[in-house]
């Protein structure tokens, strides 16, 4: 898929076109991102092509009695598919649509990684301060994570007063009354008393927990920025309002559909 190889293919394409008197049909599978260099080269050379969904070509191969999986056999099956099916020349999406697709896929991939980090964070927390789960309704909220970052163990909670905890939690942006923060600090103190790990926690465990907290902050920031970009781009499509008018469909689903 490098440029010399693509130029070699183009020369062969021109030879076939000159010999047959008509441009040959170019047909290939959409294989993740690996087909992108070929697709871009064909677009630059203004060559028509057929881009096949791998599911369709796989189903076509299953009709064969001999299940042979080689590059040569796959190319032969794609050729058969061209003659058997009523294929349409691929019309590449606009740059705006391609950008939206790239952003939504990136958001989906980051979300999967974010969920995985959440699970690993919970494991680390369970080995240090399992009772912390019962203090905040949103364990991954700004207040919860910052408080845990400053006081990761029951011993750390024991070492400060309830008023100090309340004052520090109030700095993380929540619009609550002072009595609410004092109540939350009291819950945190009670959780520390119930916590089964009352002795000194190993340095390695603390480093691991703090690392996961920082990763959670970073993932949330990146996902938020991506979602903003997606929303702005999606709203520029004419069909945005129409699709969003369907009950139960939000901005993220609209962007995926577009």
mmCIF file with all atom_site columns, C-alpha atoms in Angstrom, residues 104-197:
data_model
loop_
_atom_site.group_PDB
_atom_site.id
_atom_site.type_symbol
_atom_site.label_atom_id
_atom_site.label_alt_id
_atom_site.label_comp_id
_atom_site.label_asym_id
_atom_site.label_entity_id
_atom_site.label_seq_id
_atom_site.pdbx_PDB_ins_code
_atom_site.Cartn_x
_atom_site.Cartn_y
_atom_site.Cartn_z
_atom_site.occupancy
_atom_site.B_iso_or_equiv
_atom_site.pdbx_formal_charge
_atom_site.auth_seq_id
_atom_site.auth_comp_id
_atom_site.auth_asym_id
_atom_site.auth_atom_id
_atom_site.pdbx_PDB_model_num
ATOM 1  C CA . UNK A 1 104 ? -17.836 9.636  16.403 1.00 0.00 ? 104 UNK A CA 1
ATOM 2  C CA . UNK A 1 105 ? -15.683 6.516  16.027 1.00 0.00 ? 105 UNK A CA 1
ATOM 3  C CA . UNK A 1 106 ? -12.919 8.126  18.072 1.00 0.00 ? 106 UNK A CA 1
ATOM 4  C CA . UNK A 1 107 ? -15.451 9.033  20.759 1.00 0.00 ? 107 UNK A CA 1
ATOM 5  C CA . UNK A 1 108 ? -16.748 5.462  20.825 1.00 0.00 ? 108 UNK A CA 1
ATOM 6  C CA . UNK A 1 109 ? -13.220 4.019  21.103 1.00 0.00 ? 109 UNK A CA 1
ATOM 7  C CA . UNK A 1 110 ? -12.285 6.430  23.901 1.00 0.00 ? 110 UNK A CA 1
ATOM 8  C CA . UNK A 1 111 ? -15.509 5.618  25.743 1.00 0.00 ? 111 UNK A CA 1
ATOM 9  C CA . UNK A 1 112 ? -14.625 1.913  25.707 1.00 0.00 ? 112 UNK A CA 1
ATOM 10 C CA . UNK A 1 113 ? -11.189 2.701  27.121 1.00 0.00 ? 113 UNK A CA 1
ATOM 11 C CA . UNK A 1 114 ? -12.767 5.001  29.723 1.00 0.00 ? 114 UNK A CA 1
ATOM 12 C CA . UNK A 1 115 ? -15.065 2.203  30.910 1.00 0.00 ? 115 UNK A CA 1
ATOM 13 C CA . UNK A 1 116 ? -12.069 -0.145 31.193 1.00 0.00 ? 116 UNK A CA 1
ATOM 14 C CA . UNK A 1 117 ? -10.162 2.424  33.278 1.00 0.00 ? 117 UNK A CA 1
ATOM 15 C CA . UNK A 1 118 ? -13.213 2.811  35.540 1.00 0.00 ? 118 UNK A CA 1
ATOM 16 C CA . UNK A 1 119 ? -13.205 -0.907 36.258 1.00 0.00 ? 119 UNK A CA 1
ATOM 17 C CA . UNK A 1 120 ? -9.484  -0.943 37.016 1.00 0.00 ? 120 UNK A CA 1
ATOM 18 C CA . UNK A 1 121 ? -9.933  2.096  39.258 1.00 0.00 ? 121 UNK A CA 1
ATOM 19 C CA . UNK A 1 122 ? -12.644 0.285  41.232 1.00 0.00 ? 122 UNK A CA 1
ATOM 20 C CA . UNK A 1 123 ? -10.341 -2.697 41.761 1.00 0.00 ? 123 UNK A CA 1
ATOM 21 C CA . UNK A 1 124 ? -7.585  -0.400 43.059 1.00 0.00 ? 124 UNK A CA 1
ATOM 22 C CA . UNK A 1 125 ? -10.050 1.425  45.325 1.00 0.00 ? 125 UNK A CA 1
ATOM 23 C CA . UNK A 1 126 ? -11.416 -1.838 46.742 1.00 0.00 ? 126 UNK A CA 1
ATOM 24 C CA . UNK A 1 127 ? -7.902  -2.761 47.850 1.00 0.00 ? 127 UNK A CA 1
ATOM 25 C CA . UNK A 1 128 ? -7.421  0.548  49.723 1.00 0.00 ? 128 UNK A CA 1
ATOM 26 C CA . UNK A 1 129 ? -10.697 2.194  50.708 1.00 0.00 ? 129 UNK A CA 1
ATOM 27 C CA . UNK A 1 130 ? -13.735 0.022  49.734 1.00 0.00 ? 130 UNK A CA 1
ATOM 28 C CA . UNK A 1 131 ? -16.105 1.951  52.025 1.00 0.00 ? 131 UNK A CA 1
ATOM 29 C CA . UNK A 1 132 ? -15.505 5.074  49.922 1.00 0.00 ? 132 UNK A CA 1
ATOM 30 C CA . UNK A 1 133 ? -18.026 3.684  47.404 1.00 0.00 ? 133 UNK A CA 1
ATOM 31 C CA . UNK A 1 134 ? -20.877 4.563  49.790 1.00 0.00 ? 134 UNK A CA 1
ATOM 32 C CA . UNK A 1 135 ? -19.990 8.227  50.349 1.00 0.00 ? 135 UNK A CA 1
ATOM 33 C CA . UNK A 1 136 ? -20.656 9.899  46.966 1.00 0.00 ? 136 UNK A CA 1
ATOM 34 C CA . UNK A 1 137 ? -23.560 9.130  44.645 1.00 0.00 ? 137 UNK A CA 1
ATOM 35 C CA . UNK A 1 138 ? -21.286 9.961  41.715 1.00 0.00 ? 138 UNK A CA 1
ATOM 36 C CA . UNK A 1 139 ? -18.059 8.120  42.425 1.00 0.00 ? 139 UNK A CA 1
ATOM 37 C CA . UNK A 1 140 ? -16.450 9.552  39.266 1.00 0.00 ? 140 UNK A CA 1
ATOM 38 C CA . UNK A 1 141 ? -17.547 13.143 39.855 1.00 0.00 ? 141 UNK A CA 1
ATOM 39 C CA . UNK A 1 142 ? -15.114 16.020 40.292 1.00 0.00 ? 142 UNK A CA 1
ATOM 40 C CA . UNK A 1 143 ? -15.670 16.307 44.044 1.00 0.00 ? 143 UNK A CA 1
ATOM 41 C CA . UNK A 1 144 ? -15.357 12.585 44.683 1.00 0.00 ? 144 UNK A CA 1
ATOM 42 C CA . UNK A 1 145 ? -12.170 12.078 42.672 1.00 0.00 ? 145 UNK A CA 1
ATOM 43 C CA . UNK A 1 146 ? -10.455 15.197 44.020 1.00 0.00 ? 146 UNK A CA 1
ATOM 44 C CA . UNK A 1 147 ? -11.289 14.261 47.607 1.00 0.00 ? 147 UNK A CA 1
ATOM 45 C CA . UNK A 1 148 ? -9.946  10.767 47.062 1.00 0.00 ? 148 UNK A CA 1
ATOM 46 C CA . UNK A 1 149 ? -6.831  12.157 45.412 1.00 0.00 ? 149 UNK A CA 1
ATOM 47 C CA . UNK A 1 150 ? -6.120  14.251 48.532 1.00 0.00 ? 150 UNK A CA 1
ATOM 48 C CA . UNK A 1 151 ? -7.213  11.606 51.059 1.00 0.00 ? 151 UNK A CA 1
ATOM 49 C CA . UNK A 1 152 ? -6.813  8.142  49.493 1.00 0.00 ? 152 UNK A CA 1
ATOM 50 C CA . UNK A 1 153 ? -6.790  6.111  52.728 1.00 0.00 ? 153 UNK A CA 1
ATOM 51 C CA . UNK A 1 154 ? -8.784  5.798  55.946 1.00 0.00 ? 154 UNK A CA 1
ATOM 52 C CA . UNK A 1 155 ? -5.708  6.970  57.872 1.00 0.00 ? 155 UNK A CA 1
ATOM 53 C CA . UNK A 1 156 ? -5.657  10.179 55.827 1.00 0.00 ? 156 UNK A CA 1
ATOM 54 C CA . UNK A 1 157 ? -9.305  10.836 56.711 1.00 0.00 ? 157 UNK A CA 1
ATOM 55 C CA . UNK A 1 158 ? -8.605  10.199 60.404 1.00 0.00 ? 158 UNK A CA 1
ATOM 56 C CA . UNK A 1 159 ? -5.798  12.771 60.338 1.00 0.00 ? 159 UNK A CA 1
ATOM 57 C CA . UNK A 1 160 ? -8.040  15.766 59.469 1.00 0.00 ? 160 UNK A CA 1
ATOM 58 C CA . UNK A 1 161 ? -11.079 17.322 61.080 1.00 0.00 ? 161 UNK A CA 1
ATOM 59 C CA . UNK A 1 162 ? -14.614 17.179 59.730 1.00 0.00 ? 162 UNK A CA 1
ATOM 60 C CA . UNK A 1 163 ? -14.568 20.945 59.173 1.00 0.00 ? 163 UNK A CA 1
ATOM 61 C CA . UNK A 1 164 ? -11.376 20.739 57.096 1.00 0.00 ? 164 UNK A CA 1
ATOM 62 C CA . UNK A 1 165 ? -12.868 18.031 54.899 1.00 0.00 ? 165 UNK A CA 1
ATOM 63 C CA . UNK A 1 166 ? -16.028 20.086 54.409 1.00 0.00 ? 166 UNK A CA 1
ATOM 64 C CA . UNK A 1 167 ? -14.044 23.207 53.515 1.00 0.00 ? 167 UNK A CA 1
ATOM 65 C CA . UNK A 1 168 ? -11.894 21.392 50.950 1.00 0.00 ? 168 UNK A CA 1
ATOM 66 C CA . UNK A 1 169 ? -14.869 19.653 49.312 1.00 0.00 ? 169 UNK A CA 1
ATOM 67 C CA . UNK A 1 170 ? -16.637 22.999 48.930 1.00 0.00 ? 170 UNK A CA 1
ATOM 68 C CA . UNK A 1 171 ? -13.805 24.167 46.640 1.00 0.00 ? 171 UNK A CA 1
ATOM 69 C CA . UNK A 1 172 ? -14.686 21.705 43.892 1.00 0.00 ? 172 UNK A CA 1
ATOM 70 C CA . UNK A 1 173 ? -17.513 23.664 42.382 1.00 0.00 ? 173 UNK A CA 1
ATOM 71 C CA . UNK A 1 174 ? -20.631 22.088 43.871 1.00 0.00 ? 174 UNK A CA 1
ATOM 72 C CA . UNK A 1 175 ? -23.306 24.636 44.774 1.00 0.00 ? 175 UNK A CA 1
ATOM 73 C CA . UNK A 1 176 ? -24.274 23.215 48.138 1.00 0.00 ? 176 UNK A CA 1
ATOM 74 C CA . UNK A 1 177 ? -24.831 24.645 51.589 1.00 0.00 ? 177 UNK A CA 1
ATOM 75 C CA . UNK A 1 178 ? -22.201 24.451 54.297 1.00 0.00 ? 178 UNK A CA 1
ATOM 76 C CA . UNK A 1 179 ? -24.393 22.019 56.235 1.00 0.00 ? 179 UNK A CA 1
ATOM 77 C CA . UNK A 1 180 ? -24.427 19.672 53.214 1.00 0.00 ? 180 UNK A CA 1
ATOM 78 C CA . UNK A 1 181 ? -20.620 19.643 53.066 1.00 0.00 ? 181 UNK A CA 1
ATOM 79 C CA . UNK A 1 182 ? -20.402 19.029 56.817 1.00 0.00 ? 182 UNK A CA 1
ATOM 80 C CA . UNK A 1 183 ? -22.834 16.125 56.455 1.00 0.00 ? 183 UNK A CA 1
ATOM 81 C CA . UNK A 1 184 ? -20.807 14.689 53.576 1.00 0.00 ? 184 UNK A CA 1
ATOM 82 C CA . UNK A 1 185 ? -17.616 15.059 55.625 1.00 0.00 ? 185 UNK A CA 1
ATOM 83 C CA . UNK A 1 186 ? -19.298 13.185 58.483 1.00 0.00 ? 186 UNK A CA 1
ATOM 84 C CA . UNK A 1 187 ? -20.225 10.375 56.084 1.00 0.00 ? 187 UNK A CA 1
ATOM 85 C CA . UNK A 1 188 ? -16.618 10.253 54.938 1.00 0.00 ? 188 UNK A CA 1
ATOM 86 C CA . UNK A 1 189 ? -15.439 10.009 58.547 1.00 0.00 ? 189 UNK A CA 1
ATOM 87 C CA . UNK A 1 190 ? -17.900 7.168  59.206 1.00 0.00 ? 190 UNK A CA 1
ATOM 88 C CA . UNK A 1 191 ? -16.739 5.355  56.059 1.00 0.00 ? 191 UNK A CA 1
ATOM 89 C CA . UNK A 1 192 ? -13.141 5.631  57.275 1.00 0.00 ? 192 UNK A CA 1
ATOM 90 C CA . UNK A 1 193 ? -14.161 4.104  60.610 1.00 0.00 ? 193 UNK A CA 1
ATOM 91 C CA . UNK A 1 194 ? -15.834 1.147  58.834 1.00 0.00 ? 194 UNK A CA 1
ATOM 92 C CA . UNK A 1 195 ? -13.015 0.631  56.366 1.00 0.00 ? 195 UNK A CA 1
ATOM 93 C CA . UNK A 1 196 ? -11.322 -2.777 56.803 1.00 0.00 ? 196 UNK A CA 1
ATOM 94 C CA . UNK A 1 197 ? -7.879  -1.394 55.877 1.00 0.00 ? 197 UNK A CA 1
#
